[in-house]
Coordinates of C-alpha atoms and ligand atoms in Angstrom, one line a residue:
M115 CA 143.8 138.5 -112.3
D116 CA 143.3 137.9 -116.0
K117 CA 146.0 136.2 -118.1
L118 CA 146.3 135.8 -121.9
V119 CA 147.5 132.5 -123.3
I120 CA 149.0 132.7 -126.8
R121 CA 150.4 130.0 -129.0
G122 CA 152.8 131.5 -131.5
G123 CA 153.4 130.6 -135.2
N124 CA 150.2 131.7 -137.1
P125 CA 150.5 134.4 -139.7
L126 CA 147.7 136.9 -139.2
L127 CA 145.3 137.1 -142.2
G128 CA 142.1 139.1 -142.8
T129 CA 140.6 142.4 -141.7
V130 CA 140.6 144.1 -138.4
R131 CA 138.5 147.2 -137.4
I132 CA 140.3 149.8 -135.3
S133 CA 138.4 151.4 -132.4
G134 CA 138.2 155.0 -131.3
A135 CA 141.2 156.6 -129.7
K136 CA 141.4 156.3 -125.9
N137 CA 143.7 159.3 -125.8
A138 CA 141.3 161.5 -127.7
A139 CA 138.2 160.2 -125.8
L140 CA 139.7 161.0 -122.4
P141 CA 140.2 164.8 -122.9
C142 CA 136.9 165.0 -124.9
M143 CA 135.0 163.5 -121.9
A144 CA 136.7 166.0 -119.6
A145 CA 135.7 168.8 -122.0
A146 CA 132.0 168.0 -121.2
L147 CA 132.6 169.6 -117.8
L148 CA 132.9 173.0 -119.5
T149 CA 129.2 173.2 -120.2
D150 CA 125.8 172.5 -118.5
E151 CA 124.5 171.1 -121.7
P152 CA 124.8 167.5 -122.9
V153 CA 127.9 166.5 -124.9
I154 CA 127.5 163.3 -127.1
L155 CA 130.7 161.5 -128.0
E156 CA 130.7 158.6 -130.5
N157 CA 133.2 155.9 -131.4
I158 CA 134.2 155.6 -127.7
P159 CA 136.4 152.5 -127.2
Q160 CA 135.2 150.0 -124.6
V161 CA 138.4 150.0 -122.5
R162 CA 139.0 150.3 -118.8
D163 CA 140.2 154.0 -118.8
I164 CA 136.9 155.1 -120.3
E165 CA 135.0 153.3 -117.4
T166 CA 137.4 155.0 -114.9
T167 CA 136.6 158.4 -116.5
R168 CA 132.9 157.6 -116.3
K169 CA 133.2 157.0 -112.6
L170 CA 135.3 160.1 -112.1
L171 CA 132.8 162.4 -113.8
A172 CA 129.8 160.8 -112.1
A173 CA 131.5 161.2 -108.7
M174 CA 131.5 165.0 -109.4
G175 CA 127.8 164.9 -110.0
A176 CA 127.7 164.7 -113.8
E177 CA 125.2 162.4 -115.5
V178 CA 127.1 160.0 -117.7
E179 CA 125.4 157.5 -120.0
L180 CA 127.8 155.0 -121.6
G181 CA 126.7 152.4 -124.1
Y182 CA 128.3 150.0 -126.5
G183 CA 127.2 147.6 -129.2
R184 CA 123.7 148.8 -130.4
A185 CA 124.5 152.2 -128.8
Q186 CA 127.3 152.6 -131.3
H187 CA 130.0 153.0 -128.6
R188 CA 128.5 156.3 -127.4
T189 CA 128.6 158.4 -124.3
T190 CA 126.3 161.3 -123.3
I191 CA 127.6 163.5 -120.5
S192 CA 125.5 166.2 -118.8
A193 CA 127.5 168.2 -116.3
R194 CA 124.6 170.4 -115.2
L195 CA 125.3 170.2 -111.5
L196 CA 128.9 169.7 -110.4
A197 CA 128.5 169.3 -106.6
A198 CA 132.0 168.0 -106.0
P199 CA 134.6 169.4 -108.5
E200 CA 137.2 166.9 -107.3
A201 CA 139.3 163.9 -108.5
S202 CA 140.1 161.6 -105.7
Y203 CA 143.4 159.7 -105.2
D204 CA 141.7 156.3 -105.5
L205 CA 140.7 157.2 -109.1
V206 CA 143.7 159.3 -110.1
K207 CA 146.1 156.6 -109.0
T208 CA 144.5 154.1 -111.5
M209 CA 144.5 156.6 -114.3
R210 CA 146.8 159.6 -114.3
A211 CA 145.0 161.2 -117.2
S212 CA 142.3 162.1 -114.6
T213 CA 144.4 165.3 -114.2
L214 CA 142.7 166.4 -117.4
V215 CA 139.7 167.5 -115.3
L216 CA 141.8 170.2 -113.5
G217 CA 141.6 172.9 -116.2
P218 CA 137.9 172.4 -117.1
L219 CA 136.8 172.4 -113.4
V220 CA 138.6 175.6 -112.4
A221 CA 137.4 177.3 -115.6
R222 CA 133.8 176.2 -115.1
C223 CA 133.4 176.0 -111.3
G224 CA 136.0 178.4 -110.1
R225 CA 137.6 175.7 -108.0
A226 CA 139.1 172.2 -108.4
R227 CA 140.7 169.7 -106.0
V228 CA 142.6 167.0 -107.9
S229 CA 144.9 164.4 -106.5
L230 CA 148.5 164.6 -107.7
P231 CA 148.9 161.5 -109.9
G232 CA 152.3 160.4 -108.5
G233 CA 154.7 158.5 -110.6
C234 CA 153.9 155.5 -112.8
A235 CA 155.8 152.6 -114.3
I236 CA 157.3 154.6 -117.2
G237 CA 158.5 157.6 -115.3
A238 CA 158.0 160.4 -112.8
R239 CA 155.4 162.2 -115.0
P240 CA 155.0 165.4 -113.1
I241 CA 152.2 167.9 -113.9
D242 CA 154.2 171.0 -113.0
L243 CA 153.6 172.4 -116.5
H244 CA 149.8 172.1 -116.1
I245 CA 150.1 174.0 -112.8
K246 CA 152.4 176.7 -114.2
G247 CA 150.0 177.3 -117.1
L248 CA 147.0 177.5 -114.8
E249 CA 148.8 180.1 -112.7
L250 CA 149.5 182.2 -115.8
L251 CA 145.8 182.0 -116.5
G252 CA 145.2 183.5 -113.0
A253 CA 144.4 180.4 -111.0
I254 CA 145.5 180.4 -107.4
I255 CA 147.1 177.0 -106.8
T256 CA 148.0 175.3 -103.5
Q257 CA 149.4 171.8 -103.1
E258 CA 149.0 169.8 -99.8
H259 CA 148.3 166.3 -98.6
G260 CA 148.9 165.0 -102.1
Y261 CA 146.3 167.2 -103.8
V262 CA 146.3 170.2 -106.0
E263 CA 143.7 172.8 -105.1
A264 CA 143.0 175.5 -107.8
T265 CA 140.7 178.4 -107.5
T266 CA 140.0 181.5 -109.5
D267 CA 140.8 184.9 -107.9
P268 CA 137.8 186.8 -106.5
Q269 CA 139.8 190.0 -107.1
K270 CA 139.5 189.1 -110.8
G271 CA 135.8 188.4 -110.9
N272 CA 136.3 184.6 -110.2
R273 CA 137.2 184.1 -113.9
L274 CA 140.5 182.9 -115.5
H275 CA 142.0 185.5 -117.8
G276 CA 143.9 185.0 -121.1
A277 CA 147.7 184.8 -121.0
E278 CA 150.8 184.0 -123.1
I279 CA 152.0 180.5 -122.2
V280 CA 155.2 178.9 -123.4
F281 CA 155.6 175.3 -122.5
D282 CA 159.1 174.5 -121.1
K283 CA 158.5 170.9 -122.5
I284 CA 156.1 169.6 -125.1
T285 CA 153.2 168.0 -123.1
V286 CA 150.2 166.3 -124.6
T287 CA 147.7 166.4 -121.7
G288 CA 149.3 169.7 -120.5
T289 CA 148.4 171.3 -123.8
E290 CA 144.9 169.7 -123.6
D291 CA 144.3 170.8 -120.0
L292 CA 145.2 174.4 -120.6
L293 CA 143.4 174.5 -123.9
M294 CA 140.2 173.6 -122.2
A295 CA 140.8 176.1 -119.4
A296 CA 141.5 178.9 -121.9
T297 CA 138.2 178.5 -123.7
L298 CA 136.3 180.1 -120.8
A299 CA 139.0 182.6 -119.8
V300 CA 138.4 186.4 -120.3
G301 CA 140.4 187.5 -123.3
E302 CA 143.0 185.9 -125.6
T303 CA 145.4 183.1 -124.7
V304 CA 148.4 182.2 -126.9
M305 CA 150.1 178.9 -126.2
T306 CA 153.4 178.1 -127.8
N307 CA 155.6 174.9 -127.9
C308 CA 152.3 173.0 -127.8
A309 CA 151.9 169.3 -128.5
R310 CA 150.8 168.6 -132.1
E311 CA 149.3 165.1 -131.5
P312 CA 146.1 164.4 -133.5
E313 CA 144.3 163.9 -130.2
V314 CA 144.9 167.6 -129.4
G315 CA 143.3 168.5 -132.8
D316 CA 140.4 166.2 -132.1
L317 CA 139.8 167.9 -128.7
A318 CA 139.9 171.4 -130.4
M319 CA 137.4 170.2 -132.9
L320 CA 135.0 169.3 -130.1
L321 CA 135.6 172.5 -128.2
N322 CA 134.9 174.6 -131.3
A323 CA 131.7 172.6 -131.9
M324 CA 130.8 173.6 -128.3
G325 CA 131.3 177.3 -129.2
A326 CA 135.0 177.9 -128.4
H327 CA 137.2 180.0 -130.6
I328 CA 140.4 178.0 -131.1
E329 CA 142.9 178.4 -134.0
G330 CA 146.1 176.5 -134.6
A331 CA 145.4 173.2 -132.8
G332 CA 147.7 170.5 -134.3
T333 CA 150.5 173.1 -134.7
S334 CA 152.9 174.3 -132.0
T335 CA 151.1 177.6 -131.6
I336 CA 147.4 177.7 -130.5
R337 CA 145.3 180.9 -130.1
V338 CA 142.1 180.9 -128.0
Q339 CA 139.6 183.7 -127.7
G340 CA 137.8 183.1 -124.4
V341 CA 134.0 183.0 -124.4
E342 CA 131.4 183.4 -121.6
K343 CA 129.8 180.0 -122.0
L344 CA 130.0 176.8 -124.0
H345 CA 127.1 174.7 -125.3
G346 CA 126.5 171.0 -125.9
A347 CA 127.7 169.3 -129.1
R348 CA 128.0 165.9 -130.8
H349 CA 131.4 164.6 -131.9
R350 CA 132.9 161.5 -133.3
I351 CA 136.3 160.5 -131.7
I352 CA 139.2 159.9 -134.2
P353 CA 140.5 156.3 -134.7
D354 CA 143.2 155.0 -132.3
R355 CA 146.5 155.4 -134.2
I356 CA 148.4 153.4 -131.5
E357 CA 146.0 150.4 -131.8
A358 CA 146.3 150.7 -135.6
G359 CA 150.1 150.8 -135.4
T360 CA 150.1 147.8 -133.0
F361 CA 148.1 145.7 -135.5
I362 CA 150.3 146.8 -138.4
I363 CA 153.3 145.5 -136.5
A364 CA 151.5 142.3 -135.6
A365 CA 150.8 141.6 -139.3
A366 CA 154.4 142.4 -140.3
L367 CA 155.9 140.4 -137.5
T368 CA 153.8 137.2 -138.2
G369 CA 154.4 137.4 -141.9
G370 CA 150.7 137.9 -142.5
D371 CA 148.5 139.9 -144.8
V372 CA 146.0 142.1 -142.9
N373 CA 143.7 145.0 -143.8
V374 CA 143.9 147.4 -140.8
T375 CA 140.6 149.4 -141.4
C376 CA 138.7 152.3 -139.8
C377 CA 142.1 154.0 -139.1
D378 CA 143.6 157.3 -140.3
P379 CA 146.9 156.5 -142.1
T380 CA 147.9 160.2 -142.0
H381 CA 148.3 159.8 -138.2
L382 CA 150.8 157.0 -138.8
T383 CA 153.3 158.5 -141.2
A384 CA 156.4 158.1 -139.0
V385 CA 155.5 154.5 -138.1
I386 CA 154.7 153.4 -141.6
Q387 CA 157.9 155.1 -142.9
K388 CA 160.0 153.3 -140.3
L389 CA 158.3 149.9 -141.1
H390 CA 159.1 150.5 -144.8
E391 CA 162.7 150.8 -143.8
T392 CA 162.5 147.4 -142.2
G393 CA 161.1 145.9 -145.4
V394 CA 157.4 145.8 -144.6
K395 CA 155.2 146.4 -147.6
T396 CA 151.9 148.3 -147.3
V397 CA 149.1 149.5 -149.6
I398 CA 147.5 152.7 -148.1
K399 CA 144.0 153.9 -148.7
S400 CA 142.0 156.7 -147.0
D401 CA 140.9 154.7 -144.0
C402 CA 142.9 151.5 -144.3
V403 CA 146.4 150.1 -144.4
R404 CA 147.0 146.7 -146.0
V405 CA 150.1 145.2 -144.5
M406 CA 152.0 142.4 -146.3
G407 CA 154.7 140.7 -144.2
D408 CA 156.1 138.4 -146.8
Q409 CA 159.5 140.1 -146.8
A410 CA 162.4 139.3 -144.4
L411 CA 162.6 142.0 -141.8
K412 CA 165.8 144.2 -141.7
A413 CA 167.0 146.1 -138.7
A414 CA 166.5 149.9 -138.5
D415 CA 167.4 152.4 -135.8
M416 CA 164.5 154.3 -134.2
N417 CA 164.2 157.4 -131.9
T418 CA 160.9 158.3 -130.2
E419 CA 159.9 161.9 -130.6
E420 CA 156.9 164.1 -130.1
Y421 CA 154.4 164.1 -132.9
P422 CA 154.8 163.9 -135.9
G423 CA 157.9 161.9 -135.0
F424 CA 157.9 158.2 -134.1
P425 CA 155.5 157.9 -131.1
T426 CA 156.8 156.7 -127.7
D427 CA 153.5 154.7 -127.4
M428 CA 154.8 152.5 -130.3
Q429 CA 158.3 152.0 -129.0
A430 CA 157.7 148.8 -127.1
Q431 CA 155.8 147.3 -130.1
Y432 CA 158.7 148.3 -132.4
M433 CA 161.2 146.6 -130.1
A434 CA 159.3 143.3 -130.4
L435 CA 159.6 143.6 -134.2
A436 CA 163.3 144.5 -133.9
T437 CA 164.0 141.2 -132.1
Q438 CA 163.1 139.4 -135.3
A439 CA 164.7 141.8 -137.8
E440 CA 168.1 140.8 -139.3
G441 CA 170.9 143.0 -137.9
T442 CA 171.1 145.3 -134.9
S443 CA 168.6 148.1 -134.1
M444 CA 169.4 151.0 -131.8
I445 CA 166.3 152.3 -130.1
S446 CA 166.3 155.6 -128.2
E447 CA 163.4 156.5 -125.9
N448 CA 163.5 160.3 -125.7
I449 CA 160.2 161.0 -124.0
F450 CA 160.1 159.0 -120.8
E451 CA 162.9 158.0 -118.5
N452 CA 161.9 154.4 -117.8
R453 CA 160.0 152.9 -120.7
F454 CA 162.0 149.7 -121.3
M455 CA 160.4 147.4 -118.8
H456 CA 159.2 145.2 -121.6
A457 CA 162.9 144.6 -122.6
Q458 CA 163.7 142.2 -119.8
E459 CA 160.5 140.2 -120.4
L460 CA 161.5 139.9 -124.1
V461 CA 165.0 138.7 -123.1
R462 CA 163.3 136.0 -121.0
M463 CA 161.7 134.9 -124.3
G464 CA 165.0 134.7 -126.0
A465 CA 165.6 138.2 -127.3
N466 CA 169.0 139.8 -127.3
I467 CA 168.6 143.3 -125.9
K468 CA 171.0 145.5 -123.9
V469 CA 169.5 148.5 -122.2
E470 CA 171.7 151.5 -121.2
G471 CA 169.7 154.4 -119.8
R472 CA 167.5 155.6 -122.6
R473 CA 169.0 153.5 -125.3
A474 CA 168.4 149.9 -126.1
T475 CA 170.5 147.8 -128.5
V476 CA 168.5 145.0 -130.1
R477 CA 170.4 142.2 -131.9
G478 CA 167.7 140.8 -134.1
G479 CA 167.1 137.4 -135.7
T480 CA 166.8 135.6 -132.4
P481 CA 164.0 133.0 -132.3
L482 CA 161.7 133.6 -129.4
S483 CA 160.4 130.8 -127.2
S484 CA 157.3 130.9 -125.0
A485 CA 157.5 131.8 -121.3
A486 CA 155.4 133.1 -118.4
V487 CA 155.8 136.9 -118.6
L488 CA 154.5 139.9 -116.7
A489 CA 152.9 143.0 -118.2
S490 CA 154.1 146.2 -116.5
D491 CA 152.2 149.0 -118.4
L492 CA 149.8 149.4 -121.2
R493 CA 152.2 149.4 -124.2
A494 CA 154.7 146.9 -122.6
S495 CA 151.9 144.4 -122.5
A496 CA 151.2 145.0 -126.2
S497 CA 154.8 144.3 -126.9
L498 CA 154.6 140.9 -125.1
V499 CA 151.5 140.0 -127.0
L500 CA 153.3 140.7 -130.3
A501 CA 156.3 138.6 -129.2
A502 CA 154.0 135.7 -128.1
L503 CA 152.5 135.7 -131.6
V504 CA 155.8 134.6 -133.1
A505 CA 157.3 132.7 -130.1
D506 CA 157.6 128.9 -130.3
G507 CA 155.0 127.4 -127.9
E508 CA 152.4 128.8 -125.5
T509 CA 153.2 132.1 -123.8
I510 CA 151.3 133.1 -120.7
I511 CA 151.0 136.9 -120.1
D512 CA 149.9 137.9 -116.6
R513 CA 148.4 141.2 -115.4
V514 CA 146.7 141.9 -118.7
Y515 CA 144.5 144.5 -116.9
H516 CA 147.2 146.8 -118.2
L517 CA 146.2 145.8 -121.7
D518 CA 142.5 146.3 -121.0
R519 CA 143.1 149.9 -120.2
G520 CA 143.8 150.8 -123.9
Y521 CA 142.9 147.9 -126.2
E522 CA 139.3 147.0 -126.9
N523 CA 138.6 143.2 -127.2
I524 CA 142.2 142.6 -128.3
E525 CA 141.9 138.8 -128.1
E526 CA 138.7 138.7 -130.2
K527 CA 140.4 140.9 -132.8
L528 CA 143.5 138.8 -132.9
K529 CA 141.5 135.5 -132.9
S530 CA 139.5 136.8 -135.9
L531 CA 142.9 137.2 -137.7
G532 CA 143.9 133.6 -137.0
A533 CA 145.9 134.0 -133.8
E534 CA 145.6 131.2 -131.2
I535 CA 144.8 133.3 -128.1
R536 CA 142.6 132.9 -125.1
R537 CA 141.9 134.8 -121.9
V538 CA 141.9 132.9 -118.6
G539 CA 140.7 134.2 -115.2
N540 CA 137.9 136.7 -114.5
I541 CA 136.7 138.2 -117.7
F542 CA 136.9 142.0 -117.7
P543 CA 133.4 143.0 -116.5
K544 CA 131.5 144.3 -119.5
R545 CA 129.3 147.2 -118.5
A546 CA 125.5 147.0 -119.1
A547 CA 124.3 149.2 -121.9
A548 CA 121.8 150.9 -119.7
P549 CA 122.9 154.4 -118.4
S550 CA 124.0 154.4 -114.8
R551 CA 125.1 156.9 -112.2
A552 CA 128.0 156.1 -109.8
Ligands
EPZ289 C1 150.2 161.5 -123.1 O1 150.6 161.4 -121.7 C2 149.6 160.1 -123.4 N1 148.4 159.9 -122.5 C3 150.6 159.0 -123.2 O2 150.0 157.8 -123.6 C4 151.8 159.3 -124.1 O3 152.8 158.3 -123.9 C5 152.3 160.7 -123.8 O4 151.3 161.7 -124.0 C6 153.5 161.1 -124.8 O5 153.0 161.1 -126.1 C7 147.2 160.5 -122.8 O6 147.1 161.2 -123.7 C8 146.1 160.2 -121.8 P1 153.3 164.3 -121.7 P2 151.1 162.8 -121.0 O7 152.8 165.3 -120.7 O8 150.4 163.9 -121.5 C9 157.1 165.6 -119.1 C10 149.4 155.6 -123.4 O9 150.2 154.6 -123.5 N2 156.1 166.5 -118.4 O10 153.3 164.6 -123.2 O11 151.1 162.5 -119.5 C11 156.8 164.1 -118.9 O12 157.4 163.6 -117.7 C12 149.9 156.8 -122.6 O13 148.3 155.7 -124.0 C13 156.7 167.3 -117.4 O14 157.8 167.3 -117.2 O15 152.6 162.9 -121.4 C14 157.3 163.4 -120.1 O16 158.7 163.3 -119.9 C15 151.1 156.5 -121.8 N3 155.8 168.2 -116.8 C16 157.1 164.5 -121.2 O17 156.9 165.7 -120.5 C17 154.5 168.2 -117.0 O18 153.7 169.0 -116.4 C18 155.9 164.2 -122.1 O19 154.8 163.9 -121.3 C19 153.9 167.3 -118.0 C20 154.8 166.5 -118.7

C-alpha cells in the first residue's frame, strides 16, 4: 500500500498546471452510454476513478480507449453494443459515482441493474432521490440482493416519458443521472431544486453537443425536451476546481508564491473570497490564480453549502489552513454527516480541534509536528498532505490510494513547487497508452 513521505517547511514557489475535473469526467463518460456513436472526451485526469469507470463501461460491452501524455489525456468511448447494462458491486463499492450509469442505461437500453453503493466514510449517501426521479420518468424500479433493477414500461412503448421532478434535497449526481435519463425521454422534463455545480453545466454542454435539448443547466431549474436519439460528440472537460482550490491553500499555508494555472477562477469565487478573509492575497486572471502567502493568516468561520457556496470538497483542506490561522475558526459541515475524519489525524499532528456533530472548533496558531497518519477518504488525505507541508519534520501518510482517486500526479506537482515529498511502496500502476478492452 503506497505511502507519501513529506518533510515540511518549504514555501511553495512556481507554477502548477491543474488537470481536468474528475467530477465532470465521470458523468461525461457515463453520458457516452446514451448513443451508439463514439464520444471523445479531452482533458481527462489520470486518476484512479477514471480507470474504474473505464473498467465499468468496458464490462458492459462499450469500447473504451483511454490515453494520456501524447494522447492529450483523451478517452474515446463507443457504446455501440451494450451486452450487459450492469454495474457490479465489486466496481460500485470502489466508486459510488458508478451509480451515474443508472439513468443512461435505462434510457438507452430500457433496463439497468446497478449495485446499491452502500455507505462510505463520509456518510450514508443514499441514492433514493435518483430512484424517485427515475420512477417519475416512468421507470419500473425493484431493489433486491443489494441491487437496483430499473426497466422501462412495455405499456408505455419501453420509453421513459417526461415529468416534473422536484428534488427533496440538492444532489449533484442525482441531478446528473436524471438529466441524462431525460434526454431520451418522450416529451418535456422540468427539474427544480437542481444542483448548480459547474460539473452539471459541463455535462449539459456535452449532452447538447450530442443533440440533446437542455436549458437552464447551472441554475436550479433545468428543462429538457427529449429526443429519439443522440449522436457522438467531442468535448473538453472543465478544469478541476477542487484540485485548484487545494493548491491555492497549499501556497497560502506554506507562505509561498504560486501561479495556479489552467483553472477557472469563476468556479472558485466562494473559496477565494473566504481565503481573502483569512488574509491571503491573490492576483486573478482568466485561467490562473496567483497566490501570495506572505501575510499572517487570520481565523475565519466557514460553512459548507451547495454551489455557489463554499464546497464541502474543500472543507478538509480549509481546516488544515485554519490550524495555522491566528484565532478560532468555527467550521460547519452542512452537506455530509461524517466528514471530519481528518480532524483527529490533524490533532495527532498538534492541531487544536474540537468536533461536535457537524461543527468543528479550530483554535489556530498551533505548530504542527510530523507524525504517521492515515488517510480515510479523498479530501481528508489532501488535508493531511497540506498539514504535512507545514509540519516540523517528516510526516508519513498511509493509504494514499484515496488521494490517487482524485489527484493526478500530486507528488510530482508538489515537488515541482519545491516540496520535499516522495512516494514509497508500489507505484500506482500507470496504464499503457494503447487502447484496451477489459
Ligand atoms: C458529488 O457527490 C461529488 N461526487 C462529491 O465529491 C461531492 O462531495 C458531493 O457531490 C457534494 O458536492 C461526484 O460528483 C462524483 P450529493 P454526490 O448527491 O452526488 C444526500 C469528491 O470528493 N442525498 O450532492 O454523491 C447526500 O447524502 C466527492 O470528489 C440523498 O439524501 O453528493 C448528501 O447529504 C466526495 N439522497 C447530500 O444529499 C440521494 O439520492 C448531497 O449529496 C442523493 C443525495
